[in-house]
Coordinates of C-alpha atoms in Angstrom, one line a residue:
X1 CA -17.6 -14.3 -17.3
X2 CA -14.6 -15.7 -15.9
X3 CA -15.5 -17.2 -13.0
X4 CA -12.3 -16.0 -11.0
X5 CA -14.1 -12.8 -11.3
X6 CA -17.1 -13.8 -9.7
X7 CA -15.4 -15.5 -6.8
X8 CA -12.7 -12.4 -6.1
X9 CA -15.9 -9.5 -6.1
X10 CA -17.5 -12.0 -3.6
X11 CA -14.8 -11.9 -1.4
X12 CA -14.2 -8.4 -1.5
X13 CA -17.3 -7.6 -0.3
X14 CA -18.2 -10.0 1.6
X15 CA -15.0 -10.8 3.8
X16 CA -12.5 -7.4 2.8
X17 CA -15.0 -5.0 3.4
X18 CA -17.9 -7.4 5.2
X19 CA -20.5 -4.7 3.4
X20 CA -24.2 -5.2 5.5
X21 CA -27.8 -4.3 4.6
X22 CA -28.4 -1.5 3.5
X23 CA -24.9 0.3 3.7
X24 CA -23.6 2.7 1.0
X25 CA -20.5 1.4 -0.4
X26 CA -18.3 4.0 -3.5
X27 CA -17.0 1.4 -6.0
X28 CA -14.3 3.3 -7.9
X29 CA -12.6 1.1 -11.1
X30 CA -9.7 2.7 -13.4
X31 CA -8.9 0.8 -16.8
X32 CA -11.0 -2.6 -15.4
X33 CA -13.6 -4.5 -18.3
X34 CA -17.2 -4.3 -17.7
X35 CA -17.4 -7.9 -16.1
X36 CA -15.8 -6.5 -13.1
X37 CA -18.3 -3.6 -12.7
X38 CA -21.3 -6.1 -13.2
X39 CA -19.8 -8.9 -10.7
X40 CA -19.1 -6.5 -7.9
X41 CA -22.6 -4.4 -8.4
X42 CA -24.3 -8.0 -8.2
X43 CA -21.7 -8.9 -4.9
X44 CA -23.1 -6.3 -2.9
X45 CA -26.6 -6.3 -4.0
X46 CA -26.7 -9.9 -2.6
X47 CA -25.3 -8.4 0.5
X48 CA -28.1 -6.1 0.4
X49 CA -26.2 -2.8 -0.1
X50 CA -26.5 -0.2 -2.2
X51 CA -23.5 0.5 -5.0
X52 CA -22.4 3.5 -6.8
X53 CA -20.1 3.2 -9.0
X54 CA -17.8 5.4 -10.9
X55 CA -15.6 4.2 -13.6
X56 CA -12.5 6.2 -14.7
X57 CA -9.6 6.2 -17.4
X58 CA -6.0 6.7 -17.1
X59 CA -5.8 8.5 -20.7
X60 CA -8.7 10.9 -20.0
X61 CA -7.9 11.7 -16.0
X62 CA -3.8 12.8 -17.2
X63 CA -5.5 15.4 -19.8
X64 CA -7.8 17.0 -16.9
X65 CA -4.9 16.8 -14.7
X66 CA -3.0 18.6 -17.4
X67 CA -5.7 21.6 -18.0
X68 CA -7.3 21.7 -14.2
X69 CA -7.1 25.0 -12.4
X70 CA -7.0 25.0 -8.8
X71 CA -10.2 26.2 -8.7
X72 CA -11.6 23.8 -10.9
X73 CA -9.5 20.6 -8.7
X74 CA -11.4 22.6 -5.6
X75 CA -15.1 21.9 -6.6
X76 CA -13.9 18.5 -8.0
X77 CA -12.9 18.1 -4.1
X78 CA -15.6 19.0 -2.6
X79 CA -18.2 17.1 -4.4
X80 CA -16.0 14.4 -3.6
X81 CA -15.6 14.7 -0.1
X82 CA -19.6 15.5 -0.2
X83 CA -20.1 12.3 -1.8
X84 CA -17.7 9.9 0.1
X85 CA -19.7 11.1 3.8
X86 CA -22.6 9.4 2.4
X87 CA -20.7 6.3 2.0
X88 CA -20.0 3.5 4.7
X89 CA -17.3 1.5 2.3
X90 CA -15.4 2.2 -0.1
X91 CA -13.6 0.0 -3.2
X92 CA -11.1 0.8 -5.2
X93 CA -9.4 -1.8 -8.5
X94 CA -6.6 0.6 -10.7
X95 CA -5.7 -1.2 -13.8
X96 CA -3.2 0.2 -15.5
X97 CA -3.1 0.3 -19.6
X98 CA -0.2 2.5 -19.3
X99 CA 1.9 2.4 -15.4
X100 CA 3.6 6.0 -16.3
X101 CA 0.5 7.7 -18.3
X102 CA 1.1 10.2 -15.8
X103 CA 4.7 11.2 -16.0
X104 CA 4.2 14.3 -17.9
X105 CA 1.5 15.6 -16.1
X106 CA 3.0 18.9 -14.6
X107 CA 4.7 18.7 -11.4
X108 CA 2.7 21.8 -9.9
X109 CA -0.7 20.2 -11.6
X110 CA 0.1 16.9 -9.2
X111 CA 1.2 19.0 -6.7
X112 CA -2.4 21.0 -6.2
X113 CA -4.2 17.6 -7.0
X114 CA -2.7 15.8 -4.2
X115 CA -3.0 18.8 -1.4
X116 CA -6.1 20.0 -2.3
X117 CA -7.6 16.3 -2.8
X118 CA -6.0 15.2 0.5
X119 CA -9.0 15.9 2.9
X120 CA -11.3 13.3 0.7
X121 CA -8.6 11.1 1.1
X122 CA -8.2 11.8 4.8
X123 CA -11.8 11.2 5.1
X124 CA -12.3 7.7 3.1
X125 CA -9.0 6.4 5.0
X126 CA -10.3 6.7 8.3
X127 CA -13.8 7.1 8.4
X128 CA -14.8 3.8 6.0
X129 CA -14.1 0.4 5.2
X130 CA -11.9 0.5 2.7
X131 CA -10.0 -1.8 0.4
X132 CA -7.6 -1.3 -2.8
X133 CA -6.5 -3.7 -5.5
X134 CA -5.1 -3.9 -8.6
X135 CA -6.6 -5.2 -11.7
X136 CA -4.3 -7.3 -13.9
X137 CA -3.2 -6.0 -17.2
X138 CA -0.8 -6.9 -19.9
X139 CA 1.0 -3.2 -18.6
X140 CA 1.3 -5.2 -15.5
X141 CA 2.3 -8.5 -16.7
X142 CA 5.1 -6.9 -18.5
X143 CA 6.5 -5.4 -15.0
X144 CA 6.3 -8.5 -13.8
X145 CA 8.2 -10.2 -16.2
X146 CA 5.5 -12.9 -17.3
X147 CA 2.6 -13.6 -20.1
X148 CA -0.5 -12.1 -19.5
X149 CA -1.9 -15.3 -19.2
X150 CA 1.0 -16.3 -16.5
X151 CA 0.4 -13.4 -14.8
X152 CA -3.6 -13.6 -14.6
X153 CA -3.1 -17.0 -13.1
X154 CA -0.6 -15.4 -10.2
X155 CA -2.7 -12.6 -9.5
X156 CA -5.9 -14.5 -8.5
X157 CA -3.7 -16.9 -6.4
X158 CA -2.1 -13.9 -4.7
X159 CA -5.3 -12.2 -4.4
X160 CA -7.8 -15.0 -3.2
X161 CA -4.9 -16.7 -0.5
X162 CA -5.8 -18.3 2.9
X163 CA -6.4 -15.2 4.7
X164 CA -8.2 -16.8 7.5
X165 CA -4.8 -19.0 8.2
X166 CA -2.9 -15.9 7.6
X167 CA -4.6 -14.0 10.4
X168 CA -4.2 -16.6 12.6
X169 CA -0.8 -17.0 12.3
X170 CA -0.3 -13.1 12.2
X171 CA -1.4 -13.0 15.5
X172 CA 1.9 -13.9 17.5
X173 CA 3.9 -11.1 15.1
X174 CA 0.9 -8.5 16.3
X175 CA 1.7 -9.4 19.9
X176 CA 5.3 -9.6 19.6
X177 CA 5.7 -5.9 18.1
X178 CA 3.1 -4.7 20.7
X179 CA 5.6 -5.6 23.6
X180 CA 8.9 -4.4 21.1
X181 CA 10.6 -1.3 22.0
X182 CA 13.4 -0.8 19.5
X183 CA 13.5 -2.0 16.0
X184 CA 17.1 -2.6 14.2
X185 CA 17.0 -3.3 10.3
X186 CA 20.0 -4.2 8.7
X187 CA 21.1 -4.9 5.3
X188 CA 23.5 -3.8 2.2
X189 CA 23.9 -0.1 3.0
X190 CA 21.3 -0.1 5.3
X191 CA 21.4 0.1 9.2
X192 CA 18.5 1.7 11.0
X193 CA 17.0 2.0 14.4
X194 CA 14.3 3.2 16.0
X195 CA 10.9 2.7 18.1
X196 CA 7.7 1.1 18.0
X197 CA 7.0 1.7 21.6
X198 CA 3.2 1.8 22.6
X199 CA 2.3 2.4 19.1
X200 CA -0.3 -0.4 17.9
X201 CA 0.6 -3.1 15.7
X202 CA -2.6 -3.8 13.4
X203 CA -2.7 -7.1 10.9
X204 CA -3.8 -7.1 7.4
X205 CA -4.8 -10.3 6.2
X206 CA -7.5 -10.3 3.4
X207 CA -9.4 -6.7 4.4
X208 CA -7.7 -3.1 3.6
X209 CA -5.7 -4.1 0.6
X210 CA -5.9 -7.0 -1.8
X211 CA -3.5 -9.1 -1.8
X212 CA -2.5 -8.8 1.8
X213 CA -0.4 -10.2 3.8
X214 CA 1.4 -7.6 6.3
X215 CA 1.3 -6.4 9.8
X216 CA 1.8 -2.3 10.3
X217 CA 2.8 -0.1 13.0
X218 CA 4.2 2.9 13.1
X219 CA 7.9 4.2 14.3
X220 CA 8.0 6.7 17.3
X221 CA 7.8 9.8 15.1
X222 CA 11.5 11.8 16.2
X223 CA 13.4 7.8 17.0
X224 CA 14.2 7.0 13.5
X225 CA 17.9 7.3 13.1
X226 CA 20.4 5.8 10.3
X227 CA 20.0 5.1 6.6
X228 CA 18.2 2.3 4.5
X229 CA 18.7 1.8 1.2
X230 CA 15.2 0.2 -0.8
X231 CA 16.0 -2.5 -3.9
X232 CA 12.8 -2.2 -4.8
X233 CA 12.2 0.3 -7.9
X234 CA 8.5 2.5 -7.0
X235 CA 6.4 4.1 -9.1
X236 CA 4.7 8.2 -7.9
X237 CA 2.0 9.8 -9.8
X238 CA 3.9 7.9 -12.8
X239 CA 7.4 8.9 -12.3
X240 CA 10.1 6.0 -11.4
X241 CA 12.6 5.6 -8.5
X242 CA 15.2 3.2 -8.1
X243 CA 18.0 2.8 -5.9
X244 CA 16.4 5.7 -3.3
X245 CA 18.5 6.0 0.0
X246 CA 17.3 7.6 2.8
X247 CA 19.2 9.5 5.6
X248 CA 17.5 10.2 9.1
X249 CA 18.3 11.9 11.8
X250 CA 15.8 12.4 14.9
X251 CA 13.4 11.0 12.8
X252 CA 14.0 13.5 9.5
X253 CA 15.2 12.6 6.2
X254 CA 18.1 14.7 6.2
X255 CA 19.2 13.2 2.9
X256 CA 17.4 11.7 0.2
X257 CA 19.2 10.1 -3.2
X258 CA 17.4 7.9 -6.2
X259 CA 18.0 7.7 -9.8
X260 CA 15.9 11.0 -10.0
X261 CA 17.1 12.9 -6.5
X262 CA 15.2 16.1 -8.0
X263 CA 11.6 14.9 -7.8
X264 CA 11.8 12.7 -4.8
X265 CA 13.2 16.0 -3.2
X266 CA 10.0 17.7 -4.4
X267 CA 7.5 15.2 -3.2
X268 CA 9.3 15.0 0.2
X269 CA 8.7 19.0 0.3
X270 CA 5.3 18.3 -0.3
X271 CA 5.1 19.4 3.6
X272 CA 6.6 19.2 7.1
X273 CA 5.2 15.8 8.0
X274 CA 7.0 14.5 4.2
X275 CA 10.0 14.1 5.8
X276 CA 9.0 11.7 8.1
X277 CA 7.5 8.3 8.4
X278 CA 3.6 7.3 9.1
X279 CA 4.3 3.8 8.9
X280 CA 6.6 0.5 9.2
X281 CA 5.3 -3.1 8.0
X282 CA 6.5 -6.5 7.2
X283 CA 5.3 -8.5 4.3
X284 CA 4.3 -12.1 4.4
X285 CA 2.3 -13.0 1.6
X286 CA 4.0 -16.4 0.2
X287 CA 2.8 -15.6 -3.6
X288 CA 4.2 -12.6 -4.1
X289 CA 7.9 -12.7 -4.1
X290 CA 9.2 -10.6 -6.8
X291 CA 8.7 -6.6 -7.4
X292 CA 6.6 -5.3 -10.4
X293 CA 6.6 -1.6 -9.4
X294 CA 2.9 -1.6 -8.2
X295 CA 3.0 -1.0 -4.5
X296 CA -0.3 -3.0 -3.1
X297 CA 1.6 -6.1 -4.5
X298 CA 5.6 -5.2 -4.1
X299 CA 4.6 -4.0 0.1
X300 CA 3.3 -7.7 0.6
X301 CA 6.5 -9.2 -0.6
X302 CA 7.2 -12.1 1.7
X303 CA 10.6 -11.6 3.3
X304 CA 10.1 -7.7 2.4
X305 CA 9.6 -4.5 4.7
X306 CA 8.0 -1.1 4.0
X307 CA 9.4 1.8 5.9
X308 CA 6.8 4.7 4.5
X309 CA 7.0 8.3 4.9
X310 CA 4.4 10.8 5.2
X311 CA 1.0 10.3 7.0
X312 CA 0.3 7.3 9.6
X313 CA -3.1 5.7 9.9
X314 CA -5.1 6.2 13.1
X315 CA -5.2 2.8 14.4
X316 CA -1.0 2.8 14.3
X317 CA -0.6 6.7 15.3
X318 CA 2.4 8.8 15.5
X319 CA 1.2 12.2 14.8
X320 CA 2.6 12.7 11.8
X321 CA 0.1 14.5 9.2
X322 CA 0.7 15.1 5.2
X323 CA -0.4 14.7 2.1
X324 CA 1.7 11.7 1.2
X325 CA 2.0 8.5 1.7
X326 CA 4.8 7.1 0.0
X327 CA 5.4 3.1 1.1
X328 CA 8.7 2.0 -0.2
X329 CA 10.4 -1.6 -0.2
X330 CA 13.4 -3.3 1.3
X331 CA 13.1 -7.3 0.1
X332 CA 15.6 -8.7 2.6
X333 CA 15.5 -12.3 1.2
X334 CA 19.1 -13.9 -0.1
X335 CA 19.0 -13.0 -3.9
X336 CA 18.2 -9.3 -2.9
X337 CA 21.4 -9.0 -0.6
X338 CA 19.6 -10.4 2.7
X339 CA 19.0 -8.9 5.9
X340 CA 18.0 -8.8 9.3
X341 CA 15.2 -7.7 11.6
X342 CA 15.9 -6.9 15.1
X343 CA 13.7 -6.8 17.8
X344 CA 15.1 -5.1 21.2
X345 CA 18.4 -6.7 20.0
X346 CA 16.9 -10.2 19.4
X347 CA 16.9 -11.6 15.3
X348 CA 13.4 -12.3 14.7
X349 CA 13.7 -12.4 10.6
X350 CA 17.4 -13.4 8.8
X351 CA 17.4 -13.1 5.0
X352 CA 13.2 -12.9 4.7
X353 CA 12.4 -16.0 7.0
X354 CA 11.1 -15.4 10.3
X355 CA 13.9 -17.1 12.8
X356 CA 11.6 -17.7 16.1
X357 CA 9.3 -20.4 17.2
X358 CA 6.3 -18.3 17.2
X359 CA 6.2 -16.6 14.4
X360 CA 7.6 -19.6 11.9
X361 CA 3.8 -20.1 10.5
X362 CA 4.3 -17.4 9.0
X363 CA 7.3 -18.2 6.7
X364 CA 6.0 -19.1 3.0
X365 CA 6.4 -22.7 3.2
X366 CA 3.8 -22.3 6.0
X367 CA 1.3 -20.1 4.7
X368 CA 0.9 -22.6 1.0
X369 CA 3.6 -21.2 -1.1
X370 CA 5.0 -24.4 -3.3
X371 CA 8.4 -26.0 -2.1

């Protein structure tokens, strides 16, 4: 077994999830090899926790997509939800052999998955300890532009960074967005505003997604006003998105455009709370500087913000409830057209580097990237 493998399950569940005795803990894999089941199943064990796993594939889950009833997604729902109140943690690695496998699943088949599975979802994101990751695949490498071999080597760096010097130096962003009132993002085509006020800033640095590197919070729900324009293409339930620019107006997309305006349109009518945003966050993490259309790696981007809509966590909450969660990138960093990040009129951030005393240790030179 590559030892890489040993060391990242390790981590996972002993710092990302800090599993204890005798907790119950879901491991879920998708397209991952066997050597990742075993090294995690032997991770928590040493903890002394008990794992149940469940391993799925892309191929098979797009043809019960394809087929399922409502009826039959319902029970599938319920014994889920059923399931995941027995569990304390939850764990989650996708791989990918295919990124779109999806993309011809009906659009009222993903539709009825995604509202009818939303209470399990509901439940594992706020009642466990939770963490998501990618697995790396040669699908992935090809997104990233790089051999598999290349790419392997990138991912465990990204994924096994200094976390505990992250944290630290996340500490003076948390503080600094917990005293911010208004937020001003600018860049090509982009100039938005809105609020942050008394809405908690919470950092992620090694725990609810691998690899991290961001701190979230959440805009006031109705203060969002302007447009922003992400340059980072996205990936939802295996359809592609580029160039999508957003329009808001007391906090609403009013307008939505992207190289396919008819299904973002449908997703964003997935509900009321759609058309709205559950969550804004920065990216730091100094390995990850270029998108791949995965969104646990393109939202750490350092230099990048997400500006998400749908529903907000409950430790950064805004009220907004919905099915989605949709987080979608603006790199501000020079050879992505640069930017700015405003806080109450003062430029914390110019073209991806962080501007201000206090939060410079967290600029990518800082944090280990190479020179």
């Amino acid at each position: 077994m590559d030892p890489r493998i040993t060391q990242l399950a390790e981590m996972l569940v002993r710092d990302a999830i800090a599993l204890k005795k005798d907790e119950n803990i879901l491991i879920e894999t998708t397209d991952t090899p066997a050597d990742l089941s075993v090294a995690l199943i032997r991770a928590v064990s040493k903890a002394g926790g008990r794992p149940f796993l469940t391993h799925h594939r892309s191929a098979v889950n797009r043809v019960l997509l394809q087929n399922a009833s409502d009826a039959q997604l319902k029970i599938a729902a319920e014994h889920d939800l059923a399931f995941m109140k027995n569990m304390q943690a939850y764990l989650s690695i996708r791989g990918s052999d295919n990124f779109v496998e999806l993309s011809d699943v009906p659009e009222d088949r993903t539709f009825a998955n995604r509202t009818i599975r939303h209470p399990v979802l509901d439940w594992r994101v706020n009642k466990t300890r939770w963490c998501v990751l990618r697995w790396p695949t040669p699908s992935m490498a090809q997104g990233a532009g790089m051999s598999t071999e290349a790419f392997e080597d990138f991912y465990f760096k990204a994924c096994l960074a200094d976390y505990p010097a992250m944290q630290k130096a996340a500490k003076a962003l948390v503080d600094l967005m917990n005293k911010t009132n208004k937020v001003r993002l600018v860049a090509p085509d982009t100039d938005l505003s809105f609020s942050i006020q008394n809405i908690p800033a919470v950092p992620c640095c090694g725990t609810m997604n691998i690899p991290d590197g961001e701190v979230y919070t959440a805009p006031v729900r109705e203060s969002v006003n302007g447009v922003i324009h992400y340059n980072t293409p996205t990936l939802y339930e295996g359809k592609k998105f580029e160039n999508t620019r957003l329009v808001f107006k007391d906090g609403k997309i009013v307008e939505a455009t992207s190289s396919n305006t008819e299904a973002m349109n449908a997703i964003f009518d997935t509900d009321k709370g759609a058309r709205y945003i559950g969550e804004f966050a920065i990216g730091f993490n100094p390995f990850v500087l270029h998108p791949m259309c995965d969104i646990l790696f393109d939202e750490k981007i350092a230099g990048s913000i997400h500006f998400t809509p749908g529903r907000c966590y409950e430790d950064a909450y805004n009220g907004n409830q919905s099915a989605i969660h949709w987080d979608l990138v603006l790199i501000m960093r020079p050879e992505y057209g640069g930017g700015e990040i405003y806080f109450d009129d003062r430029l914390i951030r110019k073209d991806g580097i962080f501007v201000i005393p206090e939060l410079d240790a967290l600029n990518p030179d800082k944090l280990g990237a190479a020179k």
